PDB file of C-alpha atoms in Angstrom:
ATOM      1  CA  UNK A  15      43.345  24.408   9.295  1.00 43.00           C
ATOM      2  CA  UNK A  16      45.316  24.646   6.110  1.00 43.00           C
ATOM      3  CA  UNK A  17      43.869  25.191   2.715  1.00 46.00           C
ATOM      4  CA  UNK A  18      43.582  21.955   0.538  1.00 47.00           C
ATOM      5  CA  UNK A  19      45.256  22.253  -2.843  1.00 44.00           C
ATOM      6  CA  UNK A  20      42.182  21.089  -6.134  1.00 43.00           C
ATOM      7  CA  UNK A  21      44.545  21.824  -8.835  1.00 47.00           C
ATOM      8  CA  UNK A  22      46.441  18.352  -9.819  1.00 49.00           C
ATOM      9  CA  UNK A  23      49.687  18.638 -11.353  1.00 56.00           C
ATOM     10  CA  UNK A  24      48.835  17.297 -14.942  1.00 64.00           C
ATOM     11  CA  UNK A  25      53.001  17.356 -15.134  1.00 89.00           C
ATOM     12  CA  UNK A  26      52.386  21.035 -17.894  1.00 93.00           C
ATOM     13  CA  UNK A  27      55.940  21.658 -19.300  1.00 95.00           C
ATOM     14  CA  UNK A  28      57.347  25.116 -18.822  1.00 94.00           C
ATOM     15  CA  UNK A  29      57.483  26.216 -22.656  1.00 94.00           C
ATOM     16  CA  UNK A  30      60.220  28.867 -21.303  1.00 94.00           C
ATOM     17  CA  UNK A  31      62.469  26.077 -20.019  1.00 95.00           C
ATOM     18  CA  UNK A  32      62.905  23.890 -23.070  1.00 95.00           C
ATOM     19  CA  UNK A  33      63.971  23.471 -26.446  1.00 97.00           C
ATOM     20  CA  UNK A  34      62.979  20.895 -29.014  1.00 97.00           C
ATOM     21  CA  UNK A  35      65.733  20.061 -31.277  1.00 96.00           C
ATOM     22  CA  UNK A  36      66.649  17.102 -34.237  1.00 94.00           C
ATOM     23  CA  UNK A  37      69.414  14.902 -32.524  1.00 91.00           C
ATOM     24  CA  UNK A  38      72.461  13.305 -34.009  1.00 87.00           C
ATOM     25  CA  UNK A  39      70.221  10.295 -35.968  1.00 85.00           C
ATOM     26  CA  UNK A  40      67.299  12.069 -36.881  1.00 88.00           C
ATOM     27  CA  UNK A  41      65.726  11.369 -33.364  1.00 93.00           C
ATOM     28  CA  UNK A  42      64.440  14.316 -31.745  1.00 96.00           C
ATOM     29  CA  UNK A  43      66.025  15.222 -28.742  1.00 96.00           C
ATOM     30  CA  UNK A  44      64.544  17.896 -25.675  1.00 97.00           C
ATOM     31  CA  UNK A  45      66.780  20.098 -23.424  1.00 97.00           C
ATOM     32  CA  UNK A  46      64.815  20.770 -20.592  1.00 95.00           C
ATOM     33  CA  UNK A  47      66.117  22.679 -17.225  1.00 92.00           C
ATOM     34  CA  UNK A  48      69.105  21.020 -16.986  1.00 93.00           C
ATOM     35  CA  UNK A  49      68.866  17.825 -18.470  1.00 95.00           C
ATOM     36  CA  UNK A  50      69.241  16.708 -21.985  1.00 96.00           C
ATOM     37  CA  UNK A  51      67.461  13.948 -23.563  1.00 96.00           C
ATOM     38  CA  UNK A  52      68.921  13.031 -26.676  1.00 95.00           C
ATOM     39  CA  UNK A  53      65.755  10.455 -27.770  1.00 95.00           C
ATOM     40  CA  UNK A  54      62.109  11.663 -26.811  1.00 96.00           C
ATOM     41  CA  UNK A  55      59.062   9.906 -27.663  1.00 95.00           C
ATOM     42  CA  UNK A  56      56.302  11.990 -28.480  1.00 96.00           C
ATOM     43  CA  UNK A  57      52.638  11.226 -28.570  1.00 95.00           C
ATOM     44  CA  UNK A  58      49.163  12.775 -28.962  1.00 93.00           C
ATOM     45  CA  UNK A  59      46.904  12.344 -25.603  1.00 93.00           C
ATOM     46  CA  UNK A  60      43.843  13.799 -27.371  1.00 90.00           C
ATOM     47  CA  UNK A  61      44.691  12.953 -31.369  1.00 84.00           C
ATOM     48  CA  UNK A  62      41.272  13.395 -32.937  1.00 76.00           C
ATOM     49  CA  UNK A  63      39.824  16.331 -30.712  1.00 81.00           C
ATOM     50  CA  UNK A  64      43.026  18.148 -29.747  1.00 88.00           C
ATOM     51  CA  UNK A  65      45.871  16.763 -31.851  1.00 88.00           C
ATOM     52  CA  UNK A  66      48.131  19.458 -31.474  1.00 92.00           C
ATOM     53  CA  UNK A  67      47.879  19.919 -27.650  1.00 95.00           C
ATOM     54  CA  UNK A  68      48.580  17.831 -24.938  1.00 96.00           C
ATOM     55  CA  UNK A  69      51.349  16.056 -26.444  1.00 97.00           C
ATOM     56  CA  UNK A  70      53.032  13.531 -23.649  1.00 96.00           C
ATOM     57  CA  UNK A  71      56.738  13.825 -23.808  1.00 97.00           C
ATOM     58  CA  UNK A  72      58.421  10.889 -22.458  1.00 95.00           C
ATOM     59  CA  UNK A  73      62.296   9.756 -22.837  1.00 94.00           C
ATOM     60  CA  UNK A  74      63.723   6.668 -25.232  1.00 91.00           C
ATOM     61  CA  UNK A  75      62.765   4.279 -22.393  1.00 93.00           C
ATOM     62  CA  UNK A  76      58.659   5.141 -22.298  1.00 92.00           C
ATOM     63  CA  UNK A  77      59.433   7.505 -18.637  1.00 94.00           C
ATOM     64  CA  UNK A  78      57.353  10.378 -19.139  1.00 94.00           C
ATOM     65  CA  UNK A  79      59.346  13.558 -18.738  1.00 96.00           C
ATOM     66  CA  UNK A  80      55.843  16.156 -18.831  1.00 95.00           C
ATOM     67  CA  UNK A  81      52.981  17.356 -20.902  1.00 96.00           C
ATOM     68  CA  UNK A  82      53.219  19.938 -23.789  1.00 97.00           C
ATOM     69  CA  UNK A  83      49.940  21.990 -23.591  1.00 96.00           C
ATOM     70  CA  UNK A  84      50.170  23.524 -26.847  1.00 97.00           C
ATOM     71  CA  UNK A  85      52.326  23.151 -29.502  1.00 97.00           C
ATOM     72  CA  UNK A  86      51.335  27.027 -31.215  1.00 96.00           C
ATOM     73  CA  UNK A  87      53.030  28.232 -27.885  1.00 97.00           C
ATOM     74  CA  UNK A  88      56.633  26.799 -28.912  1.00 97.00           C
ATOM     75  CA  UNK A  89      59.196  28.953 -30.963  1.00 96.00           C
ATOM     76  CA  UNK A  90      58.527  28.228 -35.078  1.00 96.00           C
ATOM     77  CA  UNK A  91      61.801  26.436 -35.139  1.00 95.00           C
ATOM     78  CA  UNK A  92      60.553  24.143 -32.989  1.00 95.00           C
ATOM     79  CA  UNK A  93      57.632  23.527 -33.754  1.00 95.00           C
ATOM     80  CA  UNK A  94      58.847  22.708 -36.819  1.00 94.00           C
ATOM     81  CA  UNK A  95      61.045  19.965 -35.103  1.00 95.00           C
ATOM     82  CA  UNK A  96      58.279  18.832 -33.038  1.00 96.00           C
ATOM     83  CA  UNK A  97      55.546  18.414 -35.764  1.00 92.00           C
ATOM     84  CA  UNK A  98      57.805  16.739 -37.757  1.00 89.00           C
ATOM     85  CA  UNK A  99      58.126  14.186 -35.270  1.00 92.00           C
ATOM     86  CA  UNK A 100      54.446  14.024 -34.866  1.00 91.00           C
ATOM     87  CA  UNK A 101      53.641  13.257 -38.500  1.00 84.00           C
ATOM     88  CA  UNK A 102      55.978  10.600 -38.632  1.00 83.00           C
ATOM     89  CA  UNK A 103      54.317   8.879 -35.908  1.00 85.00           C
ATOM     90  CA  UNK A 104      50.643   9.893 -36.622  1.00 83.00           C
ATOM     91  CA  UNK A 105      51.461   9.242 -40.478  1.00 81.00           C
ATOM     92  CA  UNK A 106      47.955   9.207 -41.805  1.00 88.00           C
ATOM     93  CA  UNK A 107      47.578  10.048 -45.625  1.00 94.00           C
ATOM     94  CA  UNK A 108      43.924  11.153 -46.617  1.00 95.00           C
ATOM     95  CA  UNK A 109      41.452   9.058 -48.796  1.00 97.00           C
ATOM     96  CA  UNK A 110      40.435  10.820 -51.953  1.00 96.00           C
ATOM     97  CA  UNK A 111      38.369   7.991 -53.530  1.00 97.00           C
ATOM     98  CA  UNK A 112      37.537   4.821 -53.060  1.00 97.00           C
ATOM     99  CA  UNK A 113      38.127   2.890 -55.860  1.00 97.00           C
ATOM    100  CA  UNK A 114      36.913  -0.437 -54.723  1.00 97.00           C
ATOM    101  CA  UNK A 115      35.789  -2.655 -52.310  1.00 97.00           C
ATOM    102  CA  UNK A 116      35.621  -6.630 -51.925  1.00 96.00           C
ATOM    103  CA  UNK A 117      34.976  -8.862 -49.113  1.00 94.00           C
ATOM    104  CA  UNK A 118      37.009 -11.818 -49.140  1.00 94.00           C
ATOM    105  CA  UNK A 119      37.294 -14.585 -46.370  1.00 92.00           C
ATOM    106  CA  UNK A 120      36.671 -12.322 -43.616  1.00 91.00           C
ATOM    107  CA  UNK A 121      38.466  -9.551 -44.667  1.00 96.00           C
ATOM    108  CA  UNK A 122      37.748  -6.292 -46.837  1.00 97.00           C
ATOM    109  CA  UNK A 123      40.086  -5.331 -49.778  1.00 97.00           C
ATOM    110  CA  UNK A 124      40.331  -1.692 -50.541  1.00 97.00           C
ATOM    111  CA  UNK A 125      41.703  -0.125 -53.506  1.00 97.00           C
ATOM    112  CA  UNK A 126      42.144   3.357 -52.832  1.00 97.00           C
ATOM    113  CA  UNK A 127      43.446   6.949 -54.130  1.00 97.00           C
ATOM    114  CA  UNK A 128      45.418   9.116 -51.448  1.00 96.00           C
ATOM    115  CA  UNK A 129      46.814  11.940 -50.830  1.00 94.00           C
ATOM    116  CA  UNK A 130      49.565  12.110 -48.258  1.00 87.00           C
ATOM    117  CA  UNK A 131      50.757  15.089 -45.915  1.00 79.00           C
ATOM    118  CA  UNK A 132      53.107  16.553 -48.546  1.00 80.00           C
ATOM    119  CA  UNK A 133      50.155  16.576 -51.173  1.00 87.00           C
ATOM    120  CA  UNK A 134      50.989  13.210 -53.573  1.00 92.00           C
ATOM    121  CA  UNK A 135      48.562  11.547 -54.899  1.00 95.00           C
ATOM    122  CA  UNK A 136      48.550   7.775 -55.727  1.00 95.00           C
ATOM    123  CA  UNK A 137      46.417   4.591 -55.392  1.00 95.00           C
ATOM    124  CA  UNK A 138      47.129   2.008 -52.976  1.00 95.00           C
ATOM    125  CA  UNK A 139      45.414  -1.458 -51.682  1.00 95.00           C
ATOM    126  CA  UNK A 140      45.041  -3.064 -48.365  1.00 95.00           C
ATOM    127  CA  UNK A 141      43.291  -5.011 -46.202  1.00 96.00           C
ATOM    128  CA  UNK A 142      41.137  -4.698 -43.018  1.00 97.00           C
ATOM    129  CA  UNK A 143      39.977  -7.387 -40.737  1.00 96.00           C
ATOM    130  CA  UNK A 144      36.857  -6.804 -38.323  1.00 94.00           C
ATOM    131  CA  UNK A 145      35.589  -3.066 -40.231  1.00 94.00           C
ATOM    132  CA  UNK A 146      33.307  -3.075 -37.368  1.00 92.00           C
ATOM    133  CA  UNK A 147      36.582  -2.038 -35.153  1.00 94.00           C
ATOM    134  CA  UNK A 148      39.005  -0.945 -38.046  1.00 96.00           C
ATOM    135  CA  UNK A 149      36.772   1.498 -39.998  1.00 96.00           C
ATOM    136  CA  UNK A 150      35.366   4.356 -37.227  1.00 93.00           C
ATOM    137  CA  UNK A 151      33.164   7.360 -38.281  1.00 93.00           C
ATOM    138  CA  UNK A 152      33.774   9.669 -35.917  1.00 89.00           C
ATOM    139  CA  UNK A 153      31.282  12.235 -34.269  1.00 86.00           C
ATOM    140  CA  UNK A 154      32.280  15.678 -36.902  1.00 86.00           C
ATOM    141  CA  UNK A 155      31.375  13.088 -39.978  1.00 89.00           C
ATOM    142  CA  UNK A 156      35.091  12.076 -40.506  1.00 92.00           C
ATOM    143  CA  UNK A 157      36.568   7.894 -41.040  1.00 95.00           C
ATOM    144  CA  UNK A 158      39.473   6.694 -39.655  1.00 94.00           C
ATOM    145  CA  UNK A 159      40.220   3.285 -41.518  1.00 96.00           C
ATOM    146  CA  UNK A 160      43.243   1.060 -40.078  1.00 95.00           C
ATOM    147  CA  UNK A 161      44.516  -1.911 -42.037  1.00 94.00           C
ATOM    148  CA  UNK A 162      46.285  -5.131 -41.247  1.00 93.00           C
ATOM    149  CA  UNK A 163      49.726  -3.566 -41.207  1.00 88.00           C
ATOM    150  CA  UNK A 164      48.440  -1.036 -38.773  1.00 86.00           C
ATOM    151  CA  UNK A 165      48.347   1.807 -41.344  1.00 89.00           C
ATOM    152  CA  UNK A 166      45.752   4.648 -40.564  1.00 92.00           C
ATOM    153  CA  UNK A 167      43.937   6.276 -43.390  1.00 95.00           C
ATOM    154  CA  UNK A 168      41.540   9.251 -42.836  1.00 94.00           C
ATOM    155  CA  UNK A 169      38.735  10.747 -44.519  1.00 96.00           C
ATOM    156  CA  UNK A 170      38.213  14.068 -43.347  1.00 93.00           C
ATOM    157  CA  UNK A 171      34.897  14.427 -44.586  1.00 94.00           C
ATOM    158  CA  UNK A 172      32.761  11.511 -46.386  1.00 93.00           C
ATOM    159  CA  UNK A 173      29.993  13.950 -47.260  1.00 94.00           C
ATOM    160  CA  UNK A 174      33.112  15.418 -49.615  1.00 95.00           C
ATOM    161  CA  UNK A 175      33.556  12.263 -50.946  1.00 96.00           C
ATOM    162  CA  UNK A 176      32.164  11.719 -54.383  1.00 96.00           C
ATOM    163  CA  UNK A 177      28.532   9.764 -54.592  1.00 97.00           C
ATOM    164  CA  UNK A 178      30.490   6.364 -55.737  1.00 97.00           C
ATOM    165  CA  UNK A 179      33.198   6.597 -52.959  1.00 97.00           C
ATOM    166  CA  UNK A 180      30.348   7.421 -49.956  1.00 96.00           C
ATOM    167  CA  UNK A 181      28.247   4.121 -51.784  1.00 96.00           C
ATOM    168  CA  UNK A 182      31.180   1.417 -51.629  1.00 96.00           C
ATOM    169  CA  UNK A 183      31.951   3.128 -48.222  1.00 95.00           C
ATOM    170  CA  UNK A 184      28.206   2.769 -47.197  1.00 94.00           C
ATOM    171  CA  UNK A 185      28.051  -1.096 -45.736  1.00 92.00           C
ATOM    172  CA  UNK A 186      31.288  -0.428 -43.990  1.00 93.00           C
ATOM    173  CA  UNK A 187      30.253   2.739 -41.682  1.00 90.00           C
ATOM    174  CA  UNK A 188      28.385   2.612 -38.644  1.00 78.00           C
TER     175      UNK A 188
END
């Protein structure tokens, strides 16, 4: 009788057998074994609990090539390479303030003040249809927001938010 194997292969890349690196075009490119892929696609299977493990690698035509477990285990050069590529995708500047809010013919118009990943401030506007799906608070108290254009804002904490923010916020949050 021979033993029955429990472990699935999740498809874990060998962190010893790769290297992340910025391809000709600014696309980032993945030597793994002995194959080179000059275009990877990189996304985030767990992006709110875990977003900086369990990234999916795949190739420039969506076929998965494996599973990086942890980015922290990769060398700082490429990490650098491969968080780079992450924040490009997952751009996703944080709300400071809220500076308004007005419903309008089914959709919500916010004015608000941001700060993005390399710490600039400024105010922008947009618009977000059905807040009931587009504005999330998520279980450790933080807000994702996504407007028409499929932009993703974030509020890390709306308990940091100041009192006027969290009250034009209010309606919107469930």
């Amino acid at each position: 009788m021979s033993a029955i194997n429990t472990q699935m292969d999740l498809g874990i890349l060998d962190v010893k057998d790769l290297t992340f690196y910025t391809a000709e075009g600014g696309f980032t490119g993945l030597k793994y074994k002995s194959e080179d892929y000059k275009h990877i696609v990189l996304r985030r299977i767990m992006p709110i609990e875990h977003p900086d493990e369990y990234i999916s690698v795949a190739d420039h035509e969506n076929k998965e090539i494996g599973i990086l477990r942890d980015v922290s285990a990769l060398a700082p050069n490429q990490r650098e390479v491969v968080q780079t590529e992450l924040d490009n995708r997952y751009y996703s500047p944080h709300v400071i303030d809220v500076l308004s809010v007005k419903d309008k013919l089914g959709y919500v118009y916010m004015e608000m003040k941001l700060k993005n990943m390399q710490g600039r401030i400024y105010d922008k506007s947009c618009a977000i249809k059905d807040v009931s799906r587009n504005i999330r608070t998520l279980p450790n108290n933080s807000v994702l927001i996504f407007d028409v254009d499929g932009n993703r804002y974030t509020i890390p904490q709306i308990k940091d938010m100041n009192k006027q923010s969290q009250k034009r916020l209010d309606a919107y949050l469930f």
